[in-house]
mmCIF file of C-alpha atoms in Angstrom:
data_model
loop_
_atom_site.group_PDB
_atom_site.id
_atom_site.type_symbol
_atom_site.label_atom_id
_atom_site.label_comp_id
_atom_site.label_asym_id
_atom_site.label_seq_id
_atom_site.Cartn_x
_atom_site.Cartn_y
_atom_site.Cartn_z
ATOM 1 C CA MET A 1 -4.319 -54.064 -4.578
ATOM 2 C CA THR A 2 -2.297 -55.756 -7.416
ATOM 3 C CA ARG A 3 1.484 -55.782 -7.101
ATOM 4 C CA ALA A 4 4.445 -56.843 -9.100
ATOM 5 C CA GLU A 5 7.642 -58.422 -7.674
ATOM 6 C CA GLN A 6 11.020 -56.464 -8.791
ATOM 7 C CA GLY A 7 14.021 -58.051 -7.248
ATOM 8 C CA ASN A 8 13.654 -57.729 -3.526
ATOM 9 C CA GLU A 9 11.102 -54.888 -3.532
ATOM 10 C CA THR A 10 7.427 -55.088 -4.157
ATOM 11 C CA ALA A 11 6.338 -52.390 -6.605
ATOM 12 C CA VAL A 12 2.983 -50.721 -6.659
ATOM 13 C CA VAL A 13 1.193 -51.042 -10.111
ATOM 14 C CA GLU A 14 -1.935 -49.187 -9.249
ATOM 15 C CA PHE A 15 -2.988 -46.373 -7.234
ATOM 16 C CA ILE A 16 -6.206 -45.604 -5.083
ATOM 17 C CA ILE A 17 -7.352 -42.068 -5.482
ATOM 18 C CA LEU A 18 -9.059 -41.204 -2.364
ATOM 19 C CA GLY A 19 -10.888 -38.107 -3.483
ATOM 20 C CA PHE A 20 -13.474 -36.863 -1.253
ATOM 21 C CA GLN A 21 -13.973 -40.257 0.476
ATOM 22 C CA SER A 22 -13.246 -38.503 3.902
ATOM 23 C CA ILE A 23 -16.577 -36.664 3.717
ATOM 24 C CA PRO A 24 -18.854 -39.345 2.511
ATOM 25 C CA GLU A 25 -22.202 -37.451 3.664
ATOM 26 C CA VAL A 26 -21.581 -34.696 0.981
ATOM 27 C CA GLU A 27 -20.506 -37.081 -1.786
ATOM 28 C CA PHE A 28 -23.820 -37.057 -3.668
ATOM 29 C CA MET A 29 -24.007 -33.278 -3.500
ATOM 30 C CA LEU A 30 -20.341 -33.072 -4.806
ATOM 31 C CA PHE A 31 -21.272 -35.428 -7.735
ATOM 32 C CA LEU A 32 -24.242 -33.154 -8.774
ATOM 33 C CA MET A 33 -21.971 -30.060 -8.279
ATOM 34 C CA PHE A 34 -19.294 -31.373 -10.512
ATOM 35 C CA LEU A 35 -21.565 -32.893 -13.053
ATOM 36 C CA VAL A 36 -23.575 -29.603 -13.557
ATOM 37 C CA THR A 37 -20.073 -27.795 -13.565
ATOM 38 C CA TYR A 38 -18.713 -30.158 -16.128
ATOM 39 C CA ILE A 39 -21.709 -29.974 -18.561
ATOM 40 C CA THR A 40 -21.807 -26.235 -18.177
ATOM 41 C CA THR A 41 -18.120 -25.860 -18.984
ATOM 42 C CA LEU A 42 -18.224 -28.071 -21.886
ATOM 43 C CA SER A 43 -21.395 -26.124 -23.408
ATOM 44 C CA GLY A 44 -19.925 -22.873 -22.840
ATOM 45 C CA ASN A 45 -16.627 -23.610 -24.307
ATOM 46 C CA LEU A 46 -17.816 -25.594 -27.207
ATOM 47 C CA LEU A 47 -20.164 -22.963 -28.022
ATOM 48 C CA ILE A 48 -17.526 -20.461 -28.262
ATOM 49 C CA MET A 49 -15.296 -22.509 -30.424
ATOM 50 C CA VAL A 50 -18.281 -23.086 -32.828
ATOM 51 C CA LEU A 51 -19.028 -19.314 -33.051
ATOM 52 C CA VAL A 52 -15.286 -18.479 -33.485
ATOM 53 C CA VAL A 53 -14.996 -20.981 -36.351
ATOM 54 C CA THR A 54 -18.432 -20.284 -38.103
ATOM 55 C CA ASP A 55 -18.915 -16.367 -37.647
ATOM 56 C CA HIS A 56 -16.748 -14.163 -39.782
ATOM 57 C CA ARG A 57 -17.055 -11.417 -37.498
ATOM 58 C CA LEU A 58 -15.033 -13.212 -34.917
ATOM 59 C CA HIS A 59 -12.133 -13.770 -37.352
ATOM 60 C CA SER A 60 -9.716 -11.604 -35.410
ATOM 61 C CA PRO A 61 -6.715 -12.320 -33.223
ATOM 62 C CA MET A 62 -8.516 -11.647 -29.858
ATOM 63 C CA PHE A 63 -11.225 -14.229 -30.698
ATOM 64 C CA PHE A 64 -8.532 -16.647 -32.316
ATOM 65 C CA PHE A 65 -6.796 -16.799 -28.875
ATOM 66 C CA LEU A 66 -10.225 -17.009 -27.154
ATOM 67 C CA GLY A 67 -10.980 -20.029 -29.304
ATOM 68 C CA ASN A 68 -7.653 -21.557 -28.335
ATOM 69 C CA LEU A 69 -8.394 -21.000 -24.700
ATOM 70 C CA SER A 70 -11.973 -22.507 -25.009
ATOM 71 C CA PHE A 71 -10.326 -25.534 -26.602
ATOM 72 C CA LEU A 72 -7.716 -25.785 -23.942
ATOM 73 C CA GLU A 73 -10.290 -25.573 -21.342
ATOM 74 C CA THR A 74 -12.261 -28.346 -22.740
ATOM 75 C CA CYS A 75 -9.367 -30.558 -22.740
ATOM 76 C CA TYR A 76 -8.132 -29.483 -19.520
ATOM 77 C CA THR A 77 -11.192 -30.239 -17.476
ATOM 78 C CA SER A 78 -11.963 -33.345 -19.389
ATOM 79 C CA THR A 79 -8.584 -34.872 -18.069
ATOM 80 C CA ILE A 80 -10.085 -34.883 -14.428
ATOM 81 C CA LEU A 81 -13.842 -34.564 -14.191
ATOM 82 C CA PRO A 82 -15.096 -37.586 -16.134
ATOM 83 C CA ARG A 83 -12.963 -39.956 -14.045
ATOM 84 C CA MET A 84 -14.095 -38.337 -10.950
ATOM 85 C CA LEU A 85 -17.864 -38.426 -11.921
ATOM 86 C CA ALA A 86 -17.362 -42.252 -12.684
ATOM 87 C CA SER A 87 -15.750 -42.972 -9.236
ATOM 88 C CA PHE A 88 -18.617 -41.221 -7.653
ATOM 89 C CA LEU A 89 -21.074 -43.414 -9.425
ATOM 90 C CA THR A 90 -19.189 -46.854 -9.234
ATOM 91 C CA ASN A 91 -17.256 -46.288 -6.061
ATOM 92 C CA LYS A 92 -14.040 -47.529 -7.926
ATOM 93 C CA TYR A 93 -11.149 -45.401 -7.006
ATOM 94 C CA VAL A 94 -8.309 -47.545 -8.670
ATOM 95 C CA ILE A 95 -6.118 -46.047 -11.507
ATOM 96 C CA SER A 96 -3.156 -47.833 -12.962
ATOM 97 C CA LEU A 97 0.352 -46.309 -12.998
ATOM 98 C CA ASN A 98 0.396 -45.640 -16.577
ATOM 99 C CA GLY A 99 -3.167 -44.056 -16.394
ATOM 100 C CA CYS A 100 -2.067 -41.757 -13.588
ATOM 101 C CA PHE A 101 0.995 -40.694 -15.409
ATOM 102 C CA LEU A 102 -1.050 -39.968 -18.625
ATOM 103 C CA GLN A 103 -3.436 -37.873 -16.722
ATOM 104 C CA TYR A 104 -0.721 -36.099 -15.036
ATOM 105 C CA PHE A 105 0.970 -35.329 -18.368
ATOM 106 C CA PHE A 106 -2.140 -33.840 -20.113
ATOM 107 C CA PHE A 107 -3.189 -31.956 -17.036
ATOM 108 C CA THR A 108 0.313 -30.338 -16.430
ATOM 109 C CA GLY A 109 0.858 -29.810 -20.105
ATOM 110 C CA LEU A 110 -2.393 -28.125 -20.477
ATOM 111 C CA ALA A 111 -2.143 -25.963 -17.251
ATOM 112 C CA GLY A 112 1.181 -24.795 -18.408
ATOM 113 C CA ALA A 113 -0.254 -23.913 -21.871
ATOM 114 C CA GLU A 114 -2.945 -21.894 -20.258
ATOM 115 C CA CYS A 115 -0.445 -19.895 -18.077
ATOM 116 C CA CYS A 116 1.213 -19.000 -21.472
ATOM 117 C CA LEU A 117 -1.976 -18.367 -23.467
ATOM 118 C CA LEU A 118 -3.314 -16.076 -20.883
ATOM 119 C CA THR A 119 -0.108 -13.897 -21.199
ATOM 120 C CA THR A 120 -0.444 -13.834 -24.923
ATOM 121 C CA MET A 121 -4.046 -12.740 -24.430
ATOM 122 C CA SER A 122 -3.049 -9.886 -22.316
ATOM 123 C CA TYR A 123 -0.238 -8.978 -24.946
ATOM 124 C CA ASP A 124 -2.874 -8.702 -27.604
ATOM 125 C CA ARG A 125 -4.874 -6.454 -25.548
ATOM 126 C CA TYR A 126 -1.881 -4.262 -24.740
ATOM 127 C CA ILE A 127 -1.280 -3.939 -28.477
ATOM 128 C CA ALA A 128 -4.754 -3.189 -29.280
ATOM 129 C CA ILE A 129 -5.308 -0.644 -26.750
ATOM 130 C CA CYS A 130 -1.765 0.879 -26.368
ATOM 131 C CA LYS A 131 -0.593 0.693 -30.001
ATOM 132 C CA PRO A 132 -3.727 0.528 -32.002
ATOM 133 C CA LEU A 133 -2.273 1.890 -35.107
ATOM 134 C CA HIS A 134 0.320 -0.937 -35.414
ATOM 135 C CA TYR A 135 -2.088 -3.635 -34.239
ATOM 136 C CA THR A 136 -2.879 -5.166 -37.564
ATOM 137 C CA THR A 137 0.798 -5.051 -38.547
ATOM 138 C CA ILE A 138 2.078 -6.817 -35.297
ATOM 139 C CA MET A 139 -0.879 -9.213 -34.609
ATOM 140 C CA ASN A 140 -0.891 -10.698 -38.104
ATOM 141 C CA GLY A 141 -1.831 -14.292 -38.756
ATOM 142 C CA ARG A 142 1.565 -15.698 -38.733
ATOM 143 C CA CYS A 143 2.165 -13.975 -35.278
ATOM 144 C CA CYS A 144 -1.009 -15.377 -33.770
ATOM 145 C CA LEU A 145 -0.153 -18.920 -34.900
ATOM 146 C CA GLN A 146 3.256 -18.622 -33.551
ATOM 147 C CA LEU A 147 2.133 -17.249 -30.272
ATOM 148 C CA ALA A 148 -0.527 -19.858 -29.706
ATOM 149 C CA GLY A 149 1.941 -22.648 -30.869
ATOM 150 C CA VAL A 150 4.525 -21.400 -28.336
ATOM 151 C CA SER A 151 2.112 -21.648 -25.483
ATOM 152 C CA TRP A 152 1.051 -25.096 -26.395
ATOM 153 C CA VAL A 153 4.708 -26.323 -26.950
ATOM 154 C CA ASN A 154 6.033 -24.831 -23.689
ATOM 155 C CA GLY A 155 3.325 -26.441 -21.463
ATOM 156 C CA LEU A 156 3.369 -29.826 -23.158
ATOM 157 C CA LEU A 157 7.277 -30.025 -23.283
ATOM 158 C CA ALA A 158 7.594 -28.981 -19.493
ATOM 159 C CA SER A 159 5.031 -31.609 -18.699
ATOM 160 C CA ALA A 160 6.831 -34.279 -20.715
ATOM 161 C CA VAL A 161 10.127 -33.506 -18.982
ATOM 162 C CA VAL A 162 8.492 -33.848 -15.575
ATOM 163 C CA THR A 163 6.252 -36.862 -16.527
ATOM 164 C CA SER A 164 9.449 -38.770 -17.826
ATOM 165 C CA LEU A 165 11.128 -38.029 -14.546
ATOM 166 C CA ILE A 166 8.189 -39.504 -12.474
ATOM 167 C CA THR A 167 7.976 -42.711 -14.380
ATOM 168 C CA GLN A 168 11.417 -43.337 -13.462
ATOM 169 C CA LEU A 169 10.507 -43.398 -9.677
ATOM 170 C CA THR A 170 9.783 -46.568 -7.755
ATOM 171 C CA PHE A 171 6.561 -46.903 -5.821
ATOM 172 C CA CYS A 172 6.562 -49.684 -3.261
ATOM 173 C CA GLY A 173 3.743 -48.677 -0.855
ATOM 174 C CA PRO A 174 1.489 -47.330 0.269
ATOM 175 C CA ASN A 175 -0.624 -46.749 -2.808
ATOM 176 C CA GLU A 176 -3.443 -44.293 -1.723
ATOM 177 C CA ILE A 177 -3.182 -40.786 -3.352
ATOM 178 C CA ASP A 178 -4.791 -38.236 -0.974
ATOM 179 C CA HIS A 179 -6.223 -36.149 -3.817
ATOM 180 C CA PHE A 180 -8.890 -36.061 -6.424
ATOM 181 C CA PHE A 181 -6.632 -36.642 -9.218
ATOM 182 C CA CYS A 182 -2.962 -37.627 -10.157
ATOM 183 C CA ASP A 183 -1.202 -34.469 -9.131
ATOM 184 C CA PHE A 184 2.655 -34.148 -8.565
ATOM 185 C CA ALA A 185 2.850 -33.863 -4.822
ATOM 186 C CA PRO A 186 0.406 -36.455 -3.720
ATOM 187 C CA VAL A 187 1.953 -39.029 -6.189
ATOM 188 C CA VAL A 188 5.595 -38.464 -5.494
ATOM 189 C CA LYS A 189 5.022 -38.510 -1.865
ATOM 190 C CA LEU A 190 4.241 -42.252 -2.357
ATOM 191 C CA SER A 191 7.681 -42.955 -3.995
ATOM 192 C CA CYS A 192 10.597 -44.775 -2.147
ATOM 193 C CA SER A 193 12.935 -43.244 -4.497
ATOM 194 C CA ASP A 194 15.483 -40.330 -4.023
ATOM 195 C CA MET A 195 13.255 -37.223 -4.652
ATOM 196 C CA HIS A 196 15.839 -34.394 -4.771
ATOM 197 C CA TRP A 197 16.496 -33.927 -8.490
ATOM 198 C CA ILE A 198 12.864 -34.313 -9.488
ATOM 199 C CA GLU A 199 11.582 -31.957 -6.830
ATOM 200 C CA LEU A 200 14.158 -29.400 -7.952
ATOM 201 C CA VAL A 201 13.451 -29.651 -11.747
ATOM 202 C CA THR A 202 9.675 -29.407 -10.899
ATOM 203 C CA PHE A 203 10.168 -26.380 -8.802
ATOM 204 C CA ILE A 204 12.303 -24.608 -11.441
ATOM 205 C CA LEU A 205 9.690 -25.618 -14.445
ATOM 206 C CA ALA A 206 6.808 -24.497 -12.251
ATOM 207 C CA SER A 207 8.466 -21.280 -11.396
ATOM 208 C CA LEU A 208 9.215 -20.504 -15.128
ATOM 209 C CA LEU A 209 5.735 -21.318 -16.176
ATOM 210 C CA THR A 210 3.860 -19.373 -13.658
ATOM 211 C CA LEU A 211 5.870 -16.213 -12.465
ATOM 212 C CA PRO A 212 7.140 -14.778 -15.698
ATOM 213 C CA PRO A 213 3.736 -15.155 -17.395
ATOM 214 C CA PHE A 214 2.028 -13.781 -14.341
ATOM 215 C CA LEU A 215 4.455 -10.792 -14.121
ATOM 216 C CA LEU A 216 4.186 -10.110 -17.871
ATOM 217 C CA THR A 217 0.300 -10.040 -17.584
ATOM 218 C CA LEU A 218 0.420 -7.594 -14.832
ATOM 219 C CA ILE A 219 2.898 -5.306 -16.760
ATOM 220 C CA SER A 220 0.533 -5.512 -19.667
ATOM 221 C CA TYR A 221 -2.406 -4.329 -17.671
ATOM 222 C CA MET A 222 -0.431 -1.682 -15.888
ATOM 223 C CA CYS A 223 0.375 -0.244 -19.341
ATOM 224 C CA ILE A 224 -3.311 -0.691 -20.451
ATOM 225 C CA SER A 225 -4.566 1.227 -17.221
ATOM 226 C CA TYR A 226 -1.963 4.101 -17.793
ATOM 227 C CA THR A 227 -3.281 4.353 -21.506
ATOM 228 C CA VAL A 228 -7.048 4.120 -20.299
ATOM 229 C CA LEU A 229 -6.763 6.724 -17.705
ATOM 230 C CA ARG A 230 -5.716 9.107 -20.631
ATOM 231 C CA ILE A 231 -9.058 8.622 -22.256
ATOM 232 C CA SER A 232 -11.432 11.623 -21.909
ATOM 233 C CA SER A 233 -14.466 9.595 -22.132
ATOM 234 C CA SER A 234 -15.614 8.426 -18.776
ATOM 235 C CA THR A 235 -17.779 5.759 -20.635
ATOM 236 C CA GLY A 236 -14.890 4.532 -22.335
ATOM 237 C CA ARG A 237 -12.637 4.348 -19.285
ATOM 238 C CA HIS A 238 -15.305 2.491 -17.271
ATOM 239 C CA LYS A 239 -15.651 -0.002 -20.210
ATOM 240 C CA ALA A 240 -12.024 -0.583 -20.459
ATOM 241 C CA PHE A 241 -11.526 -0.983 -16.804
ATOM 242 C CA SER A 242 -14.404 -3.329 -16.351
ATOM 243 C CA THR A 243 -12.828 -5.611 -18.883
ATOM 244 C CA CYS A 244 -9.400 -5.418 -17.265
ATOM 245 C CA SER A 245 -10.792 -6.300 -13.804
ATOM 246 C CA SER A 246 -12.586 -9.116 -15.126
ATOM 247 C CA HIS A 247 -9.508 -10.592 -16.942
ATOM 248 C CA LEU A 248 -7.244 -9.704 -13.661
ATOM 249 C CA THR A 249 -9.855 -11.625 -11.603
ATOM 250 C CA VAL A 250 -9.519 -14.916 -13.385
ATOM 251 C CA VAL A 251 -5.650 -14.470 -13.728
ATOM 252 C CA THR A 252 -5.479 -14.014 -10.055
ATOM 253 C CA LEU A 253 -7.829 -16.977 -9.344
ATOM 254 C CA PHE A 254 -5.844 -19.294 -11.589
ATOM 255 C CA TYR A 255 -2.228 -18.016 -10.896
ATOM 256 C CA GLY A 256 -2.857 -17.467 -7.192
ATOM 257 C CA THR A 257 -4.084 -21.030 -6.393
ATOM 258 C CA LEU A 258 -1.453 -22.552 -8.989
ATOM 259 C CA MET A 259 1.400 -20.878 -7.097
ATOM 260 C CA LEU A 260 0.075 -22.006 -3.878
ATOM 261 C CA VAL A 261 -0.073 -25.665 -4.878
ATOM 262 C CA TYR A 262 2.970 -25.997 -6.921
ATOM 263 C CA LEU A 263 5.645 -23.375 -5.507
ATOM 264 C CA VAL A 264 5.149 -24.372 -1.890
ATOM 265 C CA ARG A 265 7.905 -26.958 -1.431
ATOM 266 C CA LYS A 266 5.932 -28.897 1.289
ATOM 267 C CA PRO A 267 2.249 -29.033 0.432
ATOM 268 C CA ASN A 268 1.439 -30.874 3.764
ATOM 269 C CA THR A 269 1.590 -27.420 5.460
ATOM 270 C CA LEU A 270 -1.460 -26.559 3.535
ATOM 271 C CA GLY A 271 -3.459 -29.438 4.864
ATOM 272 C CA ASP A 272 -6.875 -29.970 3.156
ATOM 273 C CA LEU A 273 -6.450 -26.515 1.537
ATOM 274 C CA HIS A 274 -4.448 -28.235 -1.027
ATOM 275 C CA LYS A 275 -7.619 -29.747 -2.491
ATOM 276 C CA VAL A 276 -9.675 -26.664 -2.298
ATOM 277 C CA PHE A 277 -6.866 -24.512 -4.210
ATOM 278 C CA SER A 278 -6.719 -27.369 -6.952
ATOM 279 C CA VAL A 279 -10.610 -27.384 -7.256
ATOM 280 C CA CYS A 280 -10.296 -23.542 -7.993
ATOM 281 C CA TYR A 281 -7.947 -23.835 -10.978
ATOM 282 C CA THR A 282 -9.084 -27.204 -12.202
ATOM 283 C CA VAL A 283 -12.983 -26.764 -12.044
ATOM 284 C CA LEU A 284 -13.994 -23.181 -11.341
ATOM 285 C CA THR A 285 -11.600 -21.442 -13.869
ATOM 286 C CA PRO A 286 -12.769 -23.429 -17.043
ATOM 287 C CA LEU A 287 -16.351 -22.644 -15.703
ATOM 288 C CA VAL A 288 -16.100 -19.001 -15.452
ATOM 289 C CA ASN A 289 -13.631 -18.293 -18.381
ATOM 290 C CA PRO A 290 -16.588 -18.375 -20.959
ATOM 291 C CA LEU A 291 -18.605 -15.909 -18.928
ATOM 292 C CA ILE A 292 -15.565 -13.631 -18.304
ATOM 293 C CA TYR A 293 -13.815 -13.576 -21.591
ATOM 294 C CA SER A 294 -16.612 -13.823 -24.014
ATOM 295 C CA LEU A 295 -20.420 -13.686 -22.801
ATOM 296 C CA ARG A 296 -19.992 -10.341 -21.781
ATOM 297 C CA ASN A 297 -18.510 -9.423 -25.169
ATOM 298 C CA ASN A 298 -20.964 -7.543 -27.583
ATOM 299 C CA ASN A 299 -19.568 -9.511 -30.481
ATOM 300 C CA ILE A 300 -20.190 -12.869 -28.942
ATOM 301 C CA LYS A 301 -23.663 -11.651 -28.130
ATOM 302 C CA LYS A 302 -24.395 -10.608 -31.785
ATOM 303 C CA ALA A 303 -22.860 -13.936 -33.158
ATOM 304 C CA LEU A 304 -25.363 -15.707 -30.735
ATOM 305 C CA ARG A 305 -28.263 -13.648 -32.064
#
C-alpha cells in the first residue's frame, strides 16, 4: 500500500476495492455474467440512440427523453463495469484516491440525473394521456430541452457538492473498500475525519433527489390510471396499463434499491444486502431499460425493420 506522510498522520493515497473477493469460487461466473450484461446494455442503449437520431418517425418528445435515458445509462454503467471487469481479469483491485473520487462523482451525478429524467418521462406520458389536446403546445422543443437540461444539472450539481466534501476528508487507514465500486458509505467509513456534516448534507441531497421525483412519478401514473379507466375500449385500457406497469416496475426497482442504500443512515445494518441492492440499480436497471421502454414499442420495432 502506498502512503504519504502528512504531519504526524499517515494518509492513505490509494484504496483496495474488495468487490466479490469474499466468494472466489464464483468470481469466474460473475465475470461472465457482468461481461454479457455490459455488452448487452451497451448494444441495446447505443441502438436506441442511433434509431432516435436517424429515424424521423422517432423525432418526438417521448423518444427524445428515451434517447437521453439511453445515453445516460451508457455512461452510468461504464463508470463501474469496465473497471470491475478489468479487476476480475488482472486481480488488481487498487484505485487511487483521485480515481475513486472521480468514479464517485460521475456515478452519483448520473444516478441523480436518472431520478429526475424518469420523473420527466412520466410527466411527458401524463401530458400525452391526460391532456392530449395541449401536448404539442406544452411539450415543445424548448420545454423538452429545459426538462432534460435541468435533470442533468440537478444530478451533476448535487454530486459535485458531495464529492467536494469527500475530497476534504482525511483517510489514515485502513484502505479496503468493502464494495465493488467507490460508493459513499464504504468510502467515508474509512475516513478518520469528523463525518457529521458530510453525512447530514449527503442525506438531505439524497432525499431531495429520490423522494420528490419518486412521489411525482407515482402521482403522474395515478392520474394516468384514472384517465385510462375512463377509456371505453378494453384493448386500449389493457395496452395503457401494460405500459404503466412496465414503467412502474423499473421505477420501483431503481428507486426502491436506491432509497435502501442511501437513505438508511447506518448501511451496516444491511450487511451483504448492500452490494446486492447496488447491483440492482447499477447493473440490472440499465440492462432492462431498453427492453422496458423501447423494444416493446411499435415505433421502435418499425424503425428497426
